[in-house]
CSV table of C-alpha atoms in Angstrom, one decimal:
chain,number,residue,atom,x,y,z
S,1266,MET,CA,0.0,0.0,0.0
S,1267,GLY,CA,1.5,3.3,-1.1
S,1268,ILE,CA,1.5,6.7,0.7
S,1269,VAL,CA,1.1,10.0,-1.2
S,1270,LEU,CA,0.8,13.6,-0.2
S,1271,GLY,CA,-2.8,14.7,0.2
S,1272,PRO,CA,-4.4,18.1,0.1
S,1273,ASN,CA,-2.4,20.8,1.7
S,1274,ARG,CA,-2.1,24.6,2.1
S,1275,TYR,CA,-0.1,27.0,4.2
S,1276,GLY,CA,-0.3,30.7,5.0
S,1277,LYS,CA,-0.1,33.5,7.6
S,1278,ALA,CA,-2.8,33.4,10.2
S,1279,GLU,CA,-4.2,36.2,12.3
S,1280,VAL,CA,-2.3,39.3,11.0
S,1281,ARG,CA,-3.6,42.0,13.4
S,1282,LEU,CA,-4.1,45.2,11.6
S,1283,VAL,CA,-5.3,48.6,13.0
S,1284,ARG,CA,-5.6,51.4,10.5
S,1285,VAL,CA,-6.2,55.0,11.5
S,1286,ASP,CA,-7.4,57.2,8.7
S,1287,ARG,CA,-6.3,60.8,9.5
S,1288,ALA,CA,-7.6,62.5,6.3
S,1289,ASP,CA,-9.6,64.7,8.6
S,1290,ALA,CA,-7.2,66.1,11.2
S,1291,VAL,CA,-9.8,65.9,13.9
S,1292,HIS,CA,-12.4,63.2,13.0
S,1293,HIS,CA,-10.4,60.1,12.6
S,1294,ALA,CA,-11.6,56.8,11.2
S,1295,LEU,CA,-10.6,53.4,12.8
S,1296,THR,CA,-10.4,50.0,11.2
S,1297,ASP,CA,-9.5,47.0,13.4
S,1298,LEU,CA,-8.9,43.7,11.5
S,1299,ASN,CA,-7.6,40.2,11.9
S,1300,VAL,CA,-6.5,38.8,8.5
S,1301,SER,CA,-5.6,35.2,7.6
S,1302,VAL,CA,-4.2,34.1,4.3
S,1303,SER,CA,-3.7,30.5,3.1
S,1304,LEU,CA,-2.3,29.4,-0.3
S,1305,SER,CA,-2.3,26.1,-2.2
S,1306,GLY,CA,-0.9,24.9,-5.5
S,1307,ASP,CA,2.3,23.4,-6.8
S,1308,LEU,CA,3.8,22.8,-3.4
S,1309,ALA,CA,4.7,19.1,-3.4
S,1310,ALA,CA,8.4,19.7,-3.6
S,1311,THR,CA,8.6,21.5,-0.3
S,1312,HIS,CA,6.7,18.7,1.5
S,1313,LEU,CA,8.6,15.8,-0.1
S,1314,ARG,CA,12.1,17.2,-0.6
S,1315,GLY,CA,12.3,20.4,1.3
S,1316,ASP,CA,12.6,22.3,-2.0
S,1317,ASN,CA,11.2,25.8,-1.3
S,1318,THR,CA,11.4,27.1,-4.8
S,1319,ASN,CA,7.6,27.6,-5.1
S,1320,VAL,CA,7.1,28.7,-1.5
S,1321,LEU,CA,6.2,32.3,-0.8
S,1322,PRO,CA,7.3,33.1,2.8
S,1323,THR,CA,4.5,33.7,5.2
S,1324,ASP,CA,6.3,36.8,6.3
S,1325,THR,CA,5.9,38.2,2.8
S,1326,MET,CA,2.1,37.5,3.1
S,1327,ARG,CA,2.1,39.5,6.3
S,1328,ALA,CA,3.9,42.4,4.6
S,1329,ILE,CA,1.4,42.4,1.7
S,1330,VAL,CA,-1.5,42.7,4.0
S,1331,TYR,CA,0.0,45.7,5.7
S,1332,SER,CA,1.2,47.3,2.5
S,1333,PHE,CA,-2.2,47.0,0.8
S,1334,ALA,CA,-3.8,48.5,3.9
S,1335,ARG,CA,-1.4,51.5,3.6
S,1336,GLU,CA,-2.2,52.1,0.0
S,1337,GLU,CA,-5.9,52.8,0.5
S,1338,PRO,CA,-8.6,52.8,3.2
S,1339,VAL,CA,-10.1,49.4,4.0
S,1340,ALA,CA,-13.7,50.6,3.5
S,1341,GLU,CA,-15.2,47.2,2.8
S,1342,ILE,CA,-13.6,44.0,4.2
S,1343,GLU,CA,-15.1,41.9,1.4
S,1344,ALA,CA,-13.4,44.1,-1.2
S,1345,PHE,CA,-10.1,43.9,0.7
S,1346,ALA,CA,-10.3,40.1,1.0
S,1347,LEU,CA,-11.0,39.9,-2.8
S,1348,ARG,CA,-8.1,42.2,-3.6
S,1349,LEU,CA,-5.7,40.1,-1.5
S,1350,ALA,CA,-7.0,36.7,-2.9
S,1351,ARG,CA,-6.7,37.9,-6.5
S,1352,HIS,CA,-3.2,39.2,-5.9
S,1353,PHE,CA,-1.8,36.0,-4.6
S,1354,THR,CA,-3.2,33.9,-7.5
S,1355,SER,CA,-2.2,36.4,-10.2
S,1356,ALA,CA,1.3,37.4,-8.9
S,1357,TYR,CA,2.7,34.0,-8.0
S,1358,GLU,CA,2.5,31.3,-10.6
S,1359,PRO,CA,2.8,28.2,-8.3
S,1360,VAL,CA,-0.3,29.4,-6.4
S,1361,ASP,CA,-3.6,28.3,-7.9
S,1362,THR,CA,-5.9,28.9,-4.9
S,1363,ALA,CA,-5.8,31.7,-2.3
S,1364,ARG,CA,-8.2,31.9,0.7
S,1365,VAL,CA,-8.5,35.1,2.8
S,1366,ARG,CA,-10.4,35.3,6.0
S,1367,ILE,CA,-11.0,38.7,7.7
S,1368,HIS,CA,-12.6,39.5,11.1
S,1369,ALA,CA,-13.5,43.1,11.6
S,1370,TYR,CA,-13.9,44.3,15.2
S,1371,PRO,CA,-16.5,47.0,15.5
S,1372,TRP,CA,-15.8,50.2,17.4
S,1373,GLU,CA,-18.3,53.0,18.3
S,1374,ARG,CA,-17.4,56.6,19.0
S,1375,ILE,CA,-17.7,57.4,22.7
S,1376,ALA,CA,-20.4,60.0,23.4
S,1377,GLY,CA,-19.0,63.4,24.4
S,1378,ALA,CA,-20.6,66.5,25.7
S,1379,GLU,CA,-21.0,67.8,22.2
S,1380,GLY,CA,-21.9,64.5,20.5
S,1381,PRO,CA,-19.8,61.5,19.4
S,1382,HIS,CA,-16.1,62.0,20.2
S,1383,PRO,CA,-14.1,62.5,17.0
S,1384,HIS,CA,-11.2,60.2,18.0
S,1385,ALA,CA,-12.2,58.0,20.9
S,1386,TRP,CA,-14.0,54.7,20.7
S,1387,THR,CA,-15.5,51.8,22.7
S,1388,ARG,CA,-15.8,48.2,21.4
S,1389,ALA,CA,-19.3,47.4,20.0
S,1390,ALA,CA,-21.2,44.1,19.9
S,1391,GLY,CA,-20.8,41.5,17.2
S,1392,THR,CA,-17.8,40.9,14.9
S,1393,ARG,CA,-18.1,41.3,11.2
S,1394,TYR,CA,-16.6,38.6,9.0
S,1395,ALA,CA,-15.6,38.3,5.3
S,1396,GLY,CA,-14.0,35.5,3.4
S,1397,ALA,CA,-12.9,35.2,-0.2
S,1398,VAL,CA,-11.4,32.5,-2.4
S,1399,SER,CA,-9.6,33.0,-5.8
S,1400,GLY,CA,-9.3,29.7,-7.8
S,1401,PRO,CA,-7.1,28.6,-10.6
S,1402,ASP,CA,-9.6,29.6,-13.3
S,1403,GLY,CA,-9.7,33.2,-11.9
S,1404,ALA,CA,-13.2,32.6,-10.5
S,1405,VAL,CA,-13.8,34.1,-7.1
S,1406,GLN,CA,-16.4,33.7,-4.4
S,1407,VAL,CA,-17.2,35.7,-1.3
S,1408,VAL,CA,-18.9,35.0,2.0
S,1409,SER,CA,-19.9,37.5,4.6
S,1410,GLY,CA,-21.1,37.1,8.1
S,1411,VAL,CA,-21.3,38.0,11.8
S,1412,GLU,CA,-20.0,36.4,15.0
S,1413,ASP,CA,-20.7,36.7,18.7
S,1414,LEU,CA,-24.0,38.5,18.1
S,1415,THR,CA,-25.5,37.8,21.5
S,1416,VAL,CA,-29.3,37.9,21.7
S,1417,LEU,CA,-32.0,37.1,24.3
S,1418,LYS,CA,-35.7,37.2,24.6
S,1419,SER,CA,-37.5,36.7,27.9
S,1420,THR,CA,-40.6,35.0,26.4
S,1421,GLY,CA,-42.0,33.8,23.1
S,1422,SER,CA,-40.1,30.5,23.2
S,1423,ALA,CA,-41.2,27.0,24.1
S,1424,PHE,CA,-39.7,23.5,24.0
S,1425,HIS,CA,-41.9,20.4,24.3
S,1426,GLY,CA,-42.9,17.2,22.5
S,1427,PHE,CA,-39.3,16.0,22.4
S,1428,LEU,CA,-38.1,12.4,22.6
S,1429,THR,CA,-37.9,11.0,26.1
S,1430,ASP,CA,-36.4,7.9,27.7
S,1431,ARG,CA,-35.2,6.8,31.1
S,1432,TYR,CA,-32.3,9.2,30.9
S,1433,THR,CA,-34.5,12.3,30.2
S,1434,THR,CA,-35.0,14.7,33.2
S,1435,LEU,CA,-35.7,17.9,31.2
S,1436,GLN,CA,-39.2,19.1,31.7
S,1437,PRO,CA,-41.2,20.4,28.8
S,1438,THR,CA,-42.0,24.1,28.9
S,1439,ASP,CA,-44.4,26.5,27.1
S,1440,ASP,CA,-42.4,29.6,28.0
S,1441,ARG,CA,-38.7,30.0,28.6
S,1442,ILE,CA,-35.8,32.4,28.1
S,1443,LEU,CA,-34.2,31.9,24.7
S,1444,ALA,CA,-30.6,33.2,24.3
S,1445,THR,CA,-27.8,32.5,21.9
S,1446,ALA,CA,-24.7,34.0,20.3
S,1447,VAL,CA,-25.3,34.1,16.6
S,1448,THR,CA,-22.6,33.0,14.2
S,1449,ALA,CA,-23.9,33.4,10.6
S,1450,ARG,CA,-22.3,33.3,7.2
S,1451,TRP,CA,-24.0,34.1,3.9
S,1452,ARG,CA,-22.6,33.4,0.5
S,1453,HIS,CA,-22.9,35.9,-2.4
S,1454,THR,CA,-24.0,34.6,-5.8
S,1455,GLU,CA,-21.5,36.9,-7.5
S,1456,ALA,CA,-18.4,38.7,-6.5
S,1457,GLY,CA,-18.2,42.2,-7.9
S,1458,SER,CA,-19.1,45.8,-7.0
S,1459,ALA,CA,-21.6,44.8,-4.4
S,1460,ASP,CA,-22.7,47.2,-1.6
S,1461,TRP,CA,-21.0,45.0,0.9
S,1462,THR,CA,-21.8,47.1,3.9
S,1463,GLY,CA,-25.4,47.6,2.9
S,1464,SER,CA,-25.8,43.9,2.4
S,1465,TYR,CA,-24.2,43.1,5.7
S,1466,THR,CA,-26.4,45.6,7.6
S,1467,ARG,CA,-29.6,44.3,6.0
S,1468,ALA,CA,-28.6,40.7,6.8
S,1469,ARG,CA,-27.7,41.5,10.4
S,1470,ASP,CA,-30.9,43.5,11.0
S,1471,THR,CA,-33.0,40.7,9.5
S,1472,LEU,CA,-31.4,38.1,11.8
S,1473,LEU,CA,-32.1,40.2,14.8
S,1474,ARG,CA,-35.7,41.1,13.8
S,1475,VAL,CA,-36.7,37.5,13.0
S,1476,PHE,CA,-35.1,36.2,16.2
S,1477,ALA,CA,-37.2,38.7,18.2
S,1478,GLU,CA,-40.5,38.5,16.3
S,1479,THR,CA,-40.8,34.8,15.5
S,1480,PRO,CA,-42.5,32.6,18.1
S,1481,SER,CA,-40.2,29.6,18.6
S,1482,LEU,CA,-41.0,26.0,19.5
S,1483,ALA,CA,-37.3,25.1,19.2
S,1484,LEU,CA,-34.0,26.9,18.5
S,1485,GLN,CA,-33.9,24.9,15.3
S,1486,GLN,CA,-37.1,26.6,14.1
S,1487,SER,CA,-35.6,30.0,14.9
S,1488,LEU,CA,-32.4,29.2,13.0
S,1489,TYR,CA,-34.2,28.2,9.8
S,1490,ALA,CA,-36.6,31.2,10.0
S,1491,MET,CA,-33.6,33.5,10.4
S,1492,GLY,CA,-31.7,32.1,7.4
S,1493,GLU,CA,-34.8,31.9,5.2
S,1494,ALA,CA,-35.6,35.5,5.9
S,1495,VAL,CA,-32.1,36.7,5.0
S,1496,LEU,CA,-32.4,34.9,1.6
S,1497,ALA,CA,-35.9,36.2,1.0
S,1498,ASP,CA,-34.7,39.7,1.6
S,1499,GLN,CA,-31.6,39.6,-0.7
S,1500,GLU,CA,-31.8,37.8,-4.0
S,1501,ALA,CA,-28.0,38.2,-4.5
S,1502,LEU,CA,-27.4,35.7,-1.6
S,1503,ALA,CA,-27.2,31.9,-2.3
S,1504,GLU,CA,-27.1,30.4,1.2
S,1505,VAL,CA,-26.9,31.2,4.8
S,1506,ARG,CA,-25.2,29.0,7.4
S,1507,LEU,CA,-25.9,29.5,11.1
S,1508,ALA,CA,-24.5,28.1,14.4
S,1509,LEU,CA,-26.5,28.9,17.5
S,1510,PRO,CA,-25.3,27.8,20.9
S,1511,ASN,CA,-28.2,27.6,23.3
S,1512,LYS,CA,-27.3,29.8,26.2
S,1513,HIS,CA,-29.4,28.0,28.8
S,1514,HIS,CA,-31.1,29.9,31.6
S,1515,PHE,CA,-32.5,27.8,34.5
S,1516,GLU,CA,-35.0,29.0,37.1
S,1517,VAL,CA,-33.3,29.0,40.5
S,1518,ASP,CA,-35.1,27.0,43.2
S,1519,LEU,CA,-35.8,29.5,46.0
S,1520,THR,CA,-38.1,27.2,48.1
S,1521,PRO,CA,-35.3,26.5,50.6
S,1522,TYR,CA,-35.5,30.3,51.4
S,1523,GLY,CA,-39.3,30.3,51.7
S,1524,GLN,CA,-39.7,32.1,48.4
S,1525,ASP,CA,-41.5,31.3,45.1
S,1526,ASN,CA,-39.9,32.1,41.8
S,1527,PRO,CA,-42.4,32.7,39.0
S,1528,GLY,CA,-39.9,33.2,36.3
S,1529,VAL,CA,-38.0,36.0,37.9
S,1530,VAL,CA,-34.5,34.7,39.0
S,1531,TYR,CA,-32.4,32.6,36.7
S,1532,TYR,CA,-29.0,30.9,36.7
S,1533,ALA,CA,-27.2,31.6,33.4
S,1534,ALA,CA,-25.2,28.4,32.6
S,1535,ASP,CA,-22.2,28.8,30.3
S,1536,ARG,CA,-21.5,25.1,29.7
S,1537,PRO,CA,-22.4,22.5,28.6
S,1538,TYR,CA,-24.7,23.9,26.0
S,1539,GLY,CA,-26.8,22.8,23.1
S,1540,LEU,CA,-25.3,23.7,19.7
S,1541,ILE,CA,-27.7,24.1,16.8
S,1542,GLU,CA,-26.3,24.3,13.3
S,1543,GLY,CA,-28.1,24.5,10.0
S,1544,THR,CA,-28.3,26.0,6.5
S,1545,ALA,CA,-30.9,27.8,4.4
S,1546,LEU,CA,-30.1,27.3,0.7
S,1547,ARG,CA,-31.6,28.9,-2.4
S,1548,THR,CA,-32.3,26.2,-4.9
S,1549,GLY,CA,-30.9,26.4,-8.4
S,1550,THR,CA,-27.7,28.3,-7.4
S,1551,PRO,CA,-24.2,27.1,-8.1
S,1552,PRO,CA,-22.5,25.3,-5.2
S,1553,ALA,CA,-20.0,26.9,-2.9
S,1554,HIS,CA,-16.3,26.6,-3.9
S,1555,ALA,CA,-14.7,23.8,-2.0
S,1556,ASP,CA,-12.1,26.2,-0.6
S,1557,LEU,CA,-14.5,29.0,0.3
S,1558,PRO,CA,-13.5,30.0,3.9
S,1559,TRP,CA,-16.7,29.7,5.7
């Protein structure tokens, strides 16, 4: 039985990049990113013989990320990811596929006596995400998303009618707290001059609205309703993938203290937790690229 080299890639992970745009001497703009690049292609020689002829140093990848960020503002992280991915596949012949992942950490201006402060910020909720892949045929695909978008509603959620056996102790309920930290990714049908920020804002707002407004019999039902609504709202999106950890809240037993607890005091458990994952897919659209960095 023979042994061969299987699929492989390499790159520079988590290049931390903060860009301060000082075009306005007083009102600065802040961009805070974490960028990861990985390349694949004609790289067998370095694995099998230690021949690095076709290897672009990962330090060079880091330098390119910083240099591109210096050349122009990073207004749209999807556009920045596309620019980087296309560069690596076009500038270096041994590279046939480049994947770029970007996390953008949101900052909000601190409120001052005369309005938002021009150059002081506080970290905001939720992390914006973008990923891009450039393949050997020049085709590109883009995925956007959000992470750590923590949401909770104090009613409008139930969980009953589930399977039971001798190990089941969970009691059914018609009313419970439902909380989760949303991780969502949505794939664009085309990569081009899209309004990336507008699309992101609409998708994020839709996720929040549907979570809040949809009566839920299970977190799975909420997940699909959220993904379905994002696709219904934006025809330029092909699929939505969601991961929703169930942030359990349990009523505290106050009877030892002579008190009742009609859904007032809860214990917020951090682990273990249920993890619900699923996809809403628009039929008739081309499949995702195998190397698309979800």
